[in-house]
Tab-separated table of N, CA and C in Angstrom:
chain	number	residue	atom	x	y	z
P	1	MET	N	20.836	13.031	-0.841
P	1	MET	CA	21.845	12.147	-1.260
P	1	MET	C	21.149	11.301	-2.047
P	2	MET	N	21.599	11.272	-3.353
P	2	MET	CA	20.797	10.571	-4.200
P	2	MET	C	21.614	9.157	-4.540
P	3	THR	N	20.894	7.962	-4.401
P	3	THR	CA	21.795	6.704	-4.924
P	3	THR	C	20.634	6.091	-5.932
P	4	ASP	N	21.033	4.959	-6.141
P	4	ASP	CA	20.281	4.131	-7.191
P	4	ASP	C	18.966	4.117	-6.792
P	5	HIS	N	17.941	4.192	-7.662
P	5	HIS	CA	16.561	4.188	-7.668
P	5	HIS	C	16.174	2.811	-7.119
P	6	LEU	N	15.388	2.362	-6.317
P	6	LEU	CA	14.705	1.145	-6.145
P	6	LEU	C	13.283	1.018	-5.888
P	7	LEU	N	12.686	0.131	-5.972
P	7	LEU	CA	11.164	-0.060	-5.620
P	7	LEU	C	10.985	-0.247	-4.201
P	8	PHE	N	10.251	0.320	-3.551
P	8	PHE	CA	9.818	0.189	-2.206
P	8	PHE	C	8.489	0.300	-1.685
P	9	ALA	N	8.200	0.003	-0.433
P	9	ALA	CA	7.222	0.082	-0.033
P	9	ALA	C	7.249	0.675	1.473
P	10	VAL	N	6.601	1.620	2.039
P	10	VAL	CA	6.760	2.364	3.407
P	10	VAL	C	5.054	2.409	3.939
P	11	GLY	N	4.852	1.861	5.031
P	11	GLY	CA	3.533	1.999	5.585
P	11	GLY	C	3.403	1.384	6.880
P	12	ALA	N	1.872	1.236	7.272
P	12	ALA	CA	1.649	0.754	8.452
P	12	ALA	C	0.284	-0.130	8.285
P	13	SER	N	0.276	-1.171	8.910
P	13	SER	CA	-1.049	-1.941	8.669
P	13	SER	C	-1.498	-2.357	10.163
P	14	HIS	N	-2.809	-3.361	9.943
P	14	HIS	CA	-3.088	-4.003	11.085
P	14	HIS	C	-2.252	-4.878	11.874
P	15	LYS	N	-1.238	-5.136	11.071
P	15	LYS	CA	-0.202	-6.125	11.833
P	15	LYS	C	0.864	-5.138	12.885
P	16	SER	N	0.965	-3.865	12.423
P	16	SER	CA	2.068	-3.012	13.066
P	16	SER	C	1.468	-2.215	14.008
P	17	VAL	N	0.248	-1.567	13.861
P	17	VAL	CA	-0.239	-0.482	14.661
P	17	VAL	C	-1.773	-0.808	14.795
P	18	SER	N	-2.540	-0.049	15.671
P	18	SER	CA	-3.810	-0.260	16.128
P	18	SER	C	-4.694	0.284	14.864
P	19	LEU	N	-5.960	-0.184	14.914
P	19	LEU	CA	-6.600	0.368	13.802
P	19	LEU	C	-7.053	1.832	14.046
P	20	SER	N	-7.126	2.409	15.278
P	20	SER	CA	-7.339	3.773	15.921
P	20	SER	C	-6.167	4.504	14.894
P	21	MET	N	-4.994	4.147	15.035
P	21	MET	CA	-3.704	4.707	14.424
P	21	MET	C	-4.010	4.809	13.101
P	22	LEU	N	-4.316	3.747	12.277
P	22	LEU	CA	-4.724	3.611	10.948
P	22	LEU	C	-5.650	4.775	10.718
P	23	GLU	N	-6.569	4.805	11.377
P	23	GLU	CA	-7.637	5.700	11.046
P	23	GLU	C	-7.059	7.289	10.904
P	24	LEU	N	-5.965	7.487	11.927
P	24	LEU	CA	-5.461	8.776	12.100
P	24	LEU	C	-4.562	9.108	10.526
P	25	LEU	N	-4.037	7.929	10.236
P	25	LEU	CA	-3.218	8.196	8.761
P	25	LEU	C	-4.448	8.350	7.626
P	26	ALA	N	-5.418	7.710	7.814
P	26	ALA	CA	-6.293	7.778	6.548
P	26	ALA	C	-6.958	9.129	6.570
P	27	ARG	N	-7.390	9.637	7.794
P	27	ARG	CA	-7.980	11.031	7.797
P	27	ARG	C	-6.913	12.045	7.122
P	28	LYS	N	-5.437	11.967	7.462
P	28	LYS	CA	-4.723	12.747	7.022
P	28	LYS	C	-4.614	12.979	5.620
P	29	TRP	N	-4.946	11.958	4.736
P	29	TRP	CA	-4.770	11.880	3.419
P	29	TRP	C	-6.116	11.466	2.455
P	30	MET	N	-7.326	11.839	3.599
P	30	MET	CA	-8.442	11.316	2.596
P	30	MET	C	-8.760	12.722	1.876
P	31	GLY	N	-9.505	12.120	0.879
P	31	GLY	CA	-9.726	13.287	-0.006
P	31	GLY	C	-9.153	13.030	-1.475
P	32	ASN	N	-8.572	14.343	-2.119
P	32	ASN	CA	-8.113	14.181	-3.228
P	32	ASN	C	-6.512	13.403	-3.555
P	33	MET	N	-6.690	12.407	-4.105
P	33	MET	CA	-5.272	11.628	-4.110
P	33	MET	C	-4.271	12.331	-4.663
P	34	LYS	N	-4.656	13.076	-5.768
P	34	LYS	CA	-3.217	14.120	-6.408
P	34	LYS	C	-2.702	14.814	-5.179
P	35	GLU	N	-3.560	15.438	-4.365
P	35	GLU	CA	-3.156	16.342	-3.512
P	35	GLU	C	-2.299	15.615	-2.351
P	36	ALA	N	-2.541	14.438	-2.036
P	36	ALA	CA	-1.992	13.592	-1.278
P	36	ALA	C	-0.727	13.103	-1.740
P	37	LEU	N	-0.708	12.684	-3.041
P	37	LEU	CA	0.547	12.291	-3.721
P	37	LEU	C	1.645	13.425	-3.685
P	38	LEU	N	0.899	14.568	-4.155
P	38	LEU	CA	1.822	16.023	-3.801
P	38	LEU	C	2.574	15.969	-2.747
P	39	GLU	N	1.854	15.891	-1.531
P	39	GLU	CA	2.243	16.121	-0.311
P	39	GLU	C	3.324	15.094	0.094
P	40	ILE	N	3.093	13.971	-0.283
P	40	ILE	CA	4.029	12.896	-0.134
P	40	ILE	C	5.242	13.085	-1.073
P	41	SER	N	5.100	13.499	-2.205
P	41	SER	CA	6.436	13.652	-3.055
P	41	SER	C	7.296	14.724	-2.466
P	42	GLN	N	6.465	15.794	-2.100
P	42	GLN	CA	7.372	17.008	-1.328
P	42	GLN	C	8.016	16.301	-0.297
P	43	ALA	N	7.310	15.608	0.476
P	43	ALA	CA	8.143	14.917	1.617
P	43	ALA	C	9.319	14.234	1.241
P	44	THR	N	9.632	13.509	0.110
P	44	THR	CA	10.781	12.972	-0.353
P	44	THR	C	11.850	13.954	-0.821
P	45	ARG	N	11.425	15.237	-0.895
P	45	ARG	CA	12.402	16.387	-1.578
P	45	ARG	C	12.707	15.970	-2.717
P	46	GLY	N	11.861	15.464	-3.841
P	46	GLY	CA	12.077	15.157	-5.055
P	46	GLY	C	12.908	13.812	-5.319
P	47	SER	N	13.113	13.049	-4.140
P	47	SER	CA	14.068	11.910	-4.461
P	47	SER	C	13.050	10.545	-4.608
P	48	ALA	N	11.950	10.727	-4.797
P	48	ALA	CA	10.831	9.618	-5.380
P	48	ALA	C	10.526	9.902	-6.897
P	49	ARG	N	10.857	8.827	-7.551
P	49	ARG	CA	10.275	9.321	-9.213
P	49	ARG	C	8.755	9.030	-9.370
P	50	GLU	N	8.392	7.761	-8.653
P	50	GLU	CA	6.767	7.191	-8.870
P	50	GLU	C	6.516	7.019	-7.449
P	51	LEU	N	5.211	7.281	-7.159
P	51	LEU	CA	4.403	7.276	-5.952
P	51	LEU	C	3.071	6.471	-6.250
P	52	CYS	N	2.761	5.709	-5.178
P	52	CYS	CA	1.122	5.416	-5.037
P	52	CYS	C	0.703	5.119	-3.666
P	53	LEU	N	-0.296	5.563	-3.558
P	53	LEU	CA	-0.934	5.774	-2.175
P	53	LEU	C	-2.001	4.691	-1.824
P	54	LEU	N	-1.732	3.700	-1.087
P	54	LEU	CA	-2.748	2.721	-0.931
P	54	LEU	C	-3.528	3.040	0.583
P	55	SER	N	-4.667	3.310	0.811
P	55	SER	CA	-5.269	3.502	1.949
P	55	SER	C	-6.681	2.845	1.948
P	56	THR	N	-6.569	1.746	3.085
P	56	THR	CA	-7.566	1.121	3.249
P	56	THR	C	-7.889	0.907	4.833
P	57	CYS	N	-9.057	0.423	5.388
P	57	CYS	CA	-9.215	0.449	6.888
P	57	CYS	C	-8.159	-0.353	7.645
P	58	ASN	N	-7.448	-1.284	6.739
P	58	ASN	CA	-6.403	-1.970	7.609
P	58	ASN	C	-4.906	-1.877	7.262
P	59	ARG	N	-4.858	-0.757	6.287
P	59	ARG	CA	-3.279	-0.196	5.758
P	59	ARG	C	-3.347	0.996	5.350
P	60	LEU	N	-2.070	1.689	5.503
P	60	LEU	CA	-1.909	2.718	4.724
P	60	LEU	C	-0.277	2.461	4.143
P	61	GLU	N	-0.107	2.302	2.947
P	61	GLU	CA	1.228	1.944	2.345
P	61	GLU	C	1.545	3.057	1.201
P	62	ILE	N	2.629	3.405	1.134
P	62	ILE	CA	3.230	4.400	0.069
P	62	ILE	C	4.079	3.383	-0.715
P	63	TYR	N	3.731	3.006	-1.800
P	63	TYR	CA	4.494	2.399	-2.778
P	63	TYR	C	5.258	3.343	-3.695
P	64	GLY	N	6.755	3.195	-3.942
P	64	GLY	CA	7.225	4.002	-4.808
P	64	GLY	C	8.489	3.783	-5.401
P	65	VAL	N	9.213	4.419	-6.186
P	65	VAL	CA	10.564	4.340	-7.009
P	65	VAL	C	11.382	5.454	-6.519
P	66	GLY	N	12.531	5.353	-5.747
P	66	GLY	CA	13.443	6.314	-5.403
P	66	GLY	C	14.589	5.757	-4.511
P	67	SER	N	15.177	6.694	-3.942
P	67	SER	CA	16.394	6.257	-3.408
P	67	SER	C	16.139	5.856	-2.087
P	68	LEU	N	17.185	5.538	-1.290
P	68	LEU	CA	17.005	5.101	0.191
P	68	LEU	C	16.683	6.226	1.076
P	69	ASP	N	16.972	7.432	0.544
P	69	ASP	CA	16.559	8.911	1.120
P	69	ASP	C	15.104	8.916	1.005
P	70	SER	N	14.361	8.483	-0.035
P	70	SER	CA	12.835	8.633	-0.156
P	70	SER	C	12.461	7.824	0.963
P	71	THR	N	12.875	6.573	1.155
P	71	THR	CA	12.198	5.459	1.975
P	71	THR	C	12.523	6.167	3.451
P	72	ALA	N	13.647	6.639	4.022
P	72	ALA	CA	13.953	7.148	5.085
P	72	ALA	C	12.826	8.450	5.518
P	73	ARG	N	12.938	9.187	4.678
P	73	ARG	CA	11.865	10.482	4.634
P	73	ARG	C	10.385	10.118	4.763
P	74	LEU	N	9.788	9.035	4.200
P	74	LEU	CA	8.709	8.586	4.078
P	74	LEU	C	8.407	7.783	5.362
P	75	LYS	N	9.251	7.318	5.756
P	75	LYS	CA	9.027	6.526	7.281
P	75	LYS	C	9.129	7.553	8.400
P	76	GLU	N	9.980	8.543	8.166
P	76	GLU	CA	10.068	9.486	9.390
P	76	GLU	C	8.556	10.217	9.283
P	77	MET	N	7.996	10.638	8.113
P	77	MET	CA	6.824	11.387	7.982
P	77	MET	C	5.584	10.649	8.715
P	78	LEU	N	5.607	9.276	8.237
P	78	LEU	CA	4.451	8.594	8.925
P	78	LEU	C	4.809	8.128	10.389
P	79	MET	N	6.013	8.061	10.927
P	79	MET	CA	6.035	7.688	12.213
P	79	MET	C	5.848	9.214	13.002
P	80	SER	N	6.046	10.402	12.522
P	80	SER	CA	5.671	11.576	13.124
P	80	SER	C	3.960	11.689	13.064
P	81	SER	N	3.371	10.912	12.124
P	81	SER	CA	1.852	11.203	12.072
P	81	SER	C	1.078	10.233	13.019
P	82	LEU	N	1.966	9.428	13.576
P	82	LEU	CA	1.685	8.243	14.621
P	82	LEU	C	2.134	8.217	16.047
P	83	PRO	N	1.825	9.158	16.737
P	83	PRO	CA	2.239	9.267	18.058
P	83	PRO	C	2.227	8.264	19.119
P	84	GLY	N	3.125	7.829	19.381
P	84	GLY	CA	3.187	6.507	20.348
P	84	GLY	C	3.328	5.440	19.605
P	85	ALA	N	3.247	5.301	18.436
P	85	ALA	CA	3.454	3.870	17.726
P	85	ALA	C	4.843	3.201	17.568
P	86	GLY	N	5.867	4.151	17.827
P	86	GLY	CA	7.211	3.508	17.957
P	86	GLY	C	7.745	3.209	16.592
P	87	PRO	N	8.954	2.814	16.644
P	87	PRO	CA	9.698	2.693	15.282
P	87	PRO	C	9.145	1.301	14.593
P	88	ALA	N	8.763	0.416	15.205
P	88	ALA	CA	8.228	-0.885	14.604
P	88	ALA	C	6.835	-0.627	14.133
P	89	GLY	N	6.117	0.380	14.407
P	89	GLY	CA	4.904	0.734	13.672
P	89	GLY	C	4.853	0.799	12.329
P	90	VAL	N	5.852	1.313	11.664
P	90	VAL	CA	5.882	2.011	10.193
P	90	VAL	C	7.139	1.018	9.829
P	91	TYR	N	6.788	0.270	8.639
P	91	TYR	CA	7.695	-0.526	7.888
P	91	TYR	C	8.200	-0.050	6.678
P	92	ALA	N	9.480	-0.411	6.538
P	92	ALA	CA	9.849	-0.023	5.049
P	92	ALA	C	10.589	-1.282	4.289
P	93	LEU	N	9.732	-1.501	3.314
P	93	LEU	CA	10.256	-2.664	2.555
P	93	LEU	C	11.079	-2.567	1.302
P	94	PRO	N	12.213	-3.428	1.200
P	94	PRO	CA	13.178	-3.292	-0.024
P	94	PRO	C	12.219	-3.747	-1.239
P	95	THR	N	12.919	-3.935	-2.483
P	95	THR	CA	12.578	-4.022	-3.690
P	95	THR	C	11.939	-5.577	-3.574
P	96	ASN	N	12.610	-6.500	-3.186
P	96	ASN	CA	12.106	-7.991	-3.309
P	96	ASN	C	11.110	-8.156	-2.401
P	97	GLU	N	10.878	-7.492	-1.339
P	97	GLU	CA	9.888	-7.571	-0.358
P	97	GLU	C	8.523	-7.005	-0.864
P	98	THR	N	8.957	-5.870	-1.398
P	98	THR	CA	7.908	-4.998	-1.811
P	98	THR	C	6.951	-5.682	-2.837
P	99	LEU	N	7.811	-6.276	-3.902
P	99	LEU	CA	6.993	-7.011	-4.852
P	99	LEU	C	6.233	-8.133	-4.334
P	100	ARG	N	6.862	-8.838	-3.331
P	100	ARG	CA	6.003	-10.169	-2.578
P	100	ARG	C	4.968	-9.545	-2.181
P	101	HIS	N	5.020	-8.443	-1.185
P	101	HIS	CA	4.007	-7.821	-0.394
P	101	HIS	C	2.793	-7.500	-1.214
P	102	ALA	N	3.206	-6.785	-2.411
P	102	ALA	CA	2.138	-6.352	-3.286
P	102	ALA	C	1.248	-7.399	-3.912
P	103	PHE	N	1.919	-8.679	-4.183
P	103	PHE	CA	1.163	-9.467	-4.722
P	103	PHE	C	0.326	-10.227	-3.747
P	104	TRP	N	0.958	-10.449	-2.361
P	104	TRP	CA	0.060	-10.995	-0.998
P	104	TRP	C	-0.916	-9.729	-0.753
P	105	VAL	N	-0.790	-8.792	-0.769
P	105	VAL	CA	-2.077	-7.689	-0.507
P	105	VAL	C	-3.212	-7.697	-1.561
P	106	ALA	N	-2.585	-7.941	-2.837
P	106	ALA	CA	-3.624	-8.205	-3.859
P	106	ALA	C	-4.358	-9.370	-3.901
P	107	SER	N	-3.803	-10.272	-3.256
P	107	SER	CA	-4.301	-11.820	-3.469
P	107	SER	C	-5.256	-11.845	-2.100
P	108	GLY	N	-5.324	-10.908	-1.093
P	108	GLY	CA	-5.925	-11.048	0.161
P	108	GLY	C	-5.220	-11.796	1.099
P	109	LEU	N	-4.010	-12.011	0.824
P	109	LEU	CA	-3.275	-13.015	1.923
P	109	LEU	C	-2.727	-12.418	2.960
P	110	ASP	N	-2.628	-11.116	2.975
P	110	ASP	CA	-2.106	-10.115	4.054
P	110	ASP	C	-3.198	-9.157	4.576
P	111	SER	N	-4.526	-9.795	4.688
P	111	SER	CA	-5.620	-9.107	5.267
P	111	SER	C	-6.096	-9.547	6.725
P	112	MET	N	-6.909	-9.031	7.178
P	112	MET	CA	-7.095	-9.610	8.626
P	112	MET	C	-7.895	-10.687	8.453
P	113	VAL	N	-8.821	-10.855	7.190
P	113	VAL	CA	-9.589	-11.705	7.097
P	113	VAL	C	-8.917	-12.332	5.627
P	114	ILE	N	-8.358	-13.339	5.696
P	114	ILE	CA	-7.702	-14.102	4.598
P	114	ILE	C	-8.596	-14.457	3.359
P	115	GLY	N	-8.151	-13.718	2.354
P	115	GLY	CA	-8.912	-14.164	1.099
P	115	GLY	C	-9.994	-12.965	0.911
P	116	GLU	N	-9.988	-11.924	1.739
P	116	GLU	CA	-11.129	-10.862	1.630
P	116	GLU	C	-11.061	-10.115	0.292
P	117	THR	N	-12.052	-9.753	-0.445
P	117	THR	CA	-11.902	-9.508	-1.912
P	117	THR	C	-11.870	-7.741	-1.994
P	118	GLU	N	-12.266	-7.142	-1.049
P	118	GLU	CA	-12.299	-5.650	-1.242
P	118	GLU	C	-10.850	-5.062	-1.576
P	119	ILE	N	-9.609	-5.736	-1.083
P	119	ILE	CA	-8.428	-5.187	-1.215
P	119	ILE	C	-8.176	-5.283	-2.668
P	120	LEU	N	-8.778	-5.839	-3.568
P	120	LEU	CA	-8.109	-6.162	-5.094
P	120	LEU	C	-8.703	-4.742	-5.496
P	121	GLY	N	-10.154	-4.295	-5.296
P	121	GLY	CA	-10.408	-3.189	-5.875
P	121	GLY	C	-10.012	-1.915	-5.257
P	122	GLN	N	-9.559	-1.995	-3.954
P	122	GLN	CA	-8.866	-0.738	-3.373
P	122	GLN	C	-7.777	-0.580	-4.051
P	123	MET	N	-6.985	-1.876	-4.317
P	123	MET	CA	-5.455	-1.355	-4.864
P	123	MET	C	-5.752	-0.958	-6.229
P	124	LYS	N	-6.725	-1.447	-7.073
P	124	LYS	CA	-7.070	-1.008	-8.457
P	124	LYS	C	-7.231	0.346	-8.485
P	125	SER	N	-8.189	0.701	-7.633
P	125	SER	CA	-8.553	2.310	-7.467
P	125	SER	C	-7.470	3.294	-7.323
P	126	ALA	N	-6.733	2.843	-6.153
P	126	ALA	CA	-5.360	3.559	-5.994
P	126	ALA	C	-4.335	3.805	-6.797
P	127	TYR	N	-4.043	2.618	-7.652
P	127	TYR	CA	-3.239	2.490	-8.625
P	127	TYR	C	-3.610	3.475	-10.063
P	128	GLU	N	-4.954	3.333	-10.160
P	128	GLU	CA	-5.510	4.024	-11.300
P	128	GLU	C	-5.469	5.692	-10.668
P	129	ALA	N	-5.742	6.035	-9.771
P	129	ALA	CA	-5.640	7.726	-9.289
P	129	ALA	C	-4.242	7.767	-9.486
P	130	ALA	N	-3.194	7.083	-8.994
P	130	ALA	CA	-1.973	7.669	-9.102
P	130	ALA	C	-1.333	7.626	-10.599
P	131	ARG	N	-1.686	6.909	-11.319
P	131	ARG	CA	-1.576	6.798	-12.762
P	131	ARG	C	-2.219	8.101	-13.459
P	132	GLU	N	-3.286	8.208	-13.293
P	132	GLU	CA	-4.156	9.436	-14.027
P	132	GLU	C	-3.694	10.559	-13.364
P	133	ALA	N	-3.187	10.762	-12.039
P	133	ALA	CA	-2.438	11.978	-11.705
P	133	ALA	C	-0.777	12.126	-12.124
P	134	GLY	N	-0.683	11.192	-12.870
P	134	GLY	CA	0.968	10.980	-13.470
P	134	GLY	C	1.888	10.914	-12.283
P	135	PHE	N	1.850	9.795	-11.350
P	135	PHE	CA	2.800	9.619	-10.431
P	135	PHE	C	3.430	8.254	-10.483
P	136	THR	N	2.718	7.599	-11.560
P	136	THR	CA	3.603	6.189	-11.918
P	136	THR	C	3.976	6.241	-13.288
P	137	LYS	N	4.813	5.506	-13.516
P	137	LYS	CA	5.701	5.199	-14.474
P	137	LYS	C	5.808	3.916	-14.886
P	138	GLY	N	6.810	3.375	-15.554
P	138	GLY	CA	7.164	1.992	-15.998
P	138	GLY	C	7.376	1.192	-14.674
P	139	VAL	N	7.865	1.336	-13.708
P	139	VAL	CA	8.296	0.365	-12.745
P	139	VAL	C	6.890	0.144	-11.794
P	140	LEU	N	6.098	1.000	-11.570
P	140	LEU	CA	4.775	0.967	-10.656
P	140	LEU	C	3.844	0.632	-11.717
P	141	ASN	N	3.696	0.993	-12.856
P	141	ASN	CA	2.907	0.346	-13.905
P	141	ASN	C	2.705	-0.867	-13.968
P	142	THR	N	4.217	-1.663	-14.021
P	142	THR	CA	4.352	-2.863	-14.306
P	142	THR	C	3.956	-3.790	-12.884
P	143	MET	N	4.472	-3.219	-11.965
P	143	MET	CA	4.321	-3.980	-10.682
P	143	MET	C	2.585	-4.151	-10.255
P	144	PHE	N	1.787	-2.939	-10.365
P	144	PHE	CA	0.546	-3.030	-10.111
P	144	PHE	C	-0.168	-3.869	-11.068
P	145	GLN	N	0.061	-3.776	-12.273
P	145	GLN	CA	-0.415	-4.427	-13.435
P	145	GLN	C	-0.330	-5.995	-12.923
P	146	ARG	N	0.850	-6.504	-12.580
P	146	ARG	CA	1.301	-7.778	-12.416
P	146	ARG	C	0.447	-8.323	-11.249
P	147	ALA	N	0.651	-7.439	-10.029
P	147	ALA	CA	-0.077	-7.604	-8.721
P	147	ALA	C	-1.698	-7.728	-8.821
P	148	LEU	N	-2.287	-6.938	-9.665
P	148	LEU	CA	-3.410	-7.218	-9.777
P	148	LEU	C	-4.017	-8.551	-10.578
P	149	CYS	N	-3.180	-8.748	-11.797
P	149	CYS	CA	-3.382	-10.038	-12.494
P	149	CYS	C	-3.234	-11.078	-11.271
P	150	VAL	N	-2.295	-11.165	-10.455
P	150	VAL	CA	-2.204	-12.338	-9.540
P	150	VAL	C	-3.173	-12.313	-8.690
P	151	GLY	N	-3.751	-11.177	-8.062
P	151	GLY	CA	-4.714	-11.254	-7.209
P	151	GLY	C	-6.223	-11.721	-7.885
P	152	LYS	N	-6.311	-11.504	-9.134
P	152	LYS	CA	-7.424	-12.249	-9.652
P	152	LYS	C	-7.181	-13.632	-10.162
P	153	ARG	N	-6.056	-13.748	-10.529
P	153	ARG	CA	-5.761	-15.185	-10.715
P	153	ARG	C	-5.824	-16.150	-9.534
P	154	VAL	N	-5.562	-15.682	-8.251
P	154	VAL	CA	-5.514	-16.490	-7.074
P	154	VAL	C	-7.051	-16.694	-6.557
P	155	ARG	N	-7.938	-15.619	-6.942
P	155	ARG	CA	-9.192	-15.812	-6.611
P	155	ARG	C	-9.913	-16.535	-7.709
P	156	SER	N	-9.495	-16.521	-8.767
P	156	SER	CA	-10.057	-17.690	-9.856
P	156	SER	C	-9.774	-19.069	-9.680
P	157	GLU	N	-8.487	-19.208	-9.296
P	157	GLU	CA	-7.999	-20.562	-9.578
P	157	GLU	C	-7.640	-21.326	-8.068
P	158	THR	N	-8.034	-20.744	-7.009
P	158	THR	CA	-7.929	-21.397	-5.707
P	158	THR	C	-9.260	-21.228	-5.060
P	159	ARG	N	-9.239	-21.769	-3.951
P	159	ARG	CA	-10.717	-21.802	-3.179
P	159	ARG	C	-10.453	-20.873	-2.166
P	160	LEU	N	-9.546	-19.894	-2.095
P	160	LEU	CA	-9.075	-18.835	-0.977
P	160	LEU	C	-10.322	-17.823	-1.037
P	161	SER	N	-11.195	-17.320	-2.000
P	161	SER	CA	-12.265	-16.719	-1.996
P	161	SER	C	-13.604	-17.289	-1.383
P	162	LEU	N	-13.453	-18.436	-1.274
P	162	LEU	CA	-14.692	-19.094	-0.618
P	162	LEU	C	-15.107	-18.707	0.674
P	163	GLY	N	-16.206	-18.689	1.092
P	163	GLY	CA	-16.461	-18.217	2.441
P	163	GLY	C	-16.657	-16.967	2.782
P	164	ARG	N	-16.368	-16.484	4.235
P	164	ARG	CA	-16.578	-15.086	4.478
P	164	ARG	C	-15.247	-14.216	3.854
P	165	LEU	N	-15.697	-13.205	3.126
P	165	LEU	CA	-14.951	-12.419	2.404
P	165	LEU	C	-14.515	-11.138	2.967
P	166	SER	N	-15.150	-10.470	3.986
P	166	SER	CA	-14.546	-9.390	4.625
P	166	SER	C	-14.811	-9.388	5.936
P	167	VAL	N	-14.042	-8.519	6.581
P	167	VAL	CA	-14.334	-8.179	8.185
P	167	VAL	C	-15.763	-7.919	8.645
P	168	ALA	N	-16.517	-7.172	7.701
P	168	ALA	CA	-17.916	-7.264	8.043
P	168	ALA	C	-18.728	-8.073	7.950
P	169	SER	N	-18.454	-9.158	7.164
P	169	SER	CA	-19.213	-10.455	6.832
P	169	SER	C	-18.963	-11.464	8.113
P	170	VAL	N	-17.969	-11.437	8.648
P	170	VAL	CA	-17.304	-12.217	9.768
P	170	VAL	C	-18.188	-11.314	11.060
P	171	ALA	N	-17.988	-10.142	11.102
P	171	ALA	CA	-18.650	-9.415	12.244
P	171	ALA	C	-20.291	-9.619	12.381
P	172	VAL	N	-21.130	-9.642	11.249
P	172	VAL	CA	-22.286	-10.162	10.901
P	172	VAL	C	-22.602	-11.324	11.511
P	173	GLU	N	-21.904	-12.284	10.934
P	173	GLU	CA	-22.087	-13.703	11.504
P	173	GLU	C	-21.930	-13.952	12.814
P	174	LEU	N	-20.687	-13.077	13.548
P	174	LEU	CA	-20.589	-13.172	14.920
P	174	LEU	C	-21.846	-12.663	15.678
P	175	ALA	N	-22.388	-11.507	15.358
P	175	ALA	CA	-23.260	-10.849	15.946
P	175	ALA	C	-24.611	-11.625	15.767
């Protein structure tokens, strides 16, 4: 069933599942980004036109442009990879929420440590790998370029990135 194409994000994060479950997902797609994106594309049965995989220690998210069918198939695929997570463990965001979410992630506002800086570099690397592998086009290119600009701007124009900037730095200080 092909419907109008829409921007979406499907994933799991530290807010929806345990870190051990996120590790399961990360291990599944560690390694070659192009191969991971091919596998994800095949899971949509051709209903996704653009894809990008963001995998960090705190999240695994698939951003894409496709049909509602794409979103449903990807959510089902992730849920089957997370035994015991339940349906609330994997989220699927519609277009308007995907844009906001990408900006929040790039800015470090959706992190375990608010303002952490690593996510911006991880997002940039994920986007560049997807672009180089031919999985992004106009919509995702524009979204990621804007999100990366917003993330940089938030860090340079606010005091958000002052202080502890990563989970590791907080752990070291507590130890």
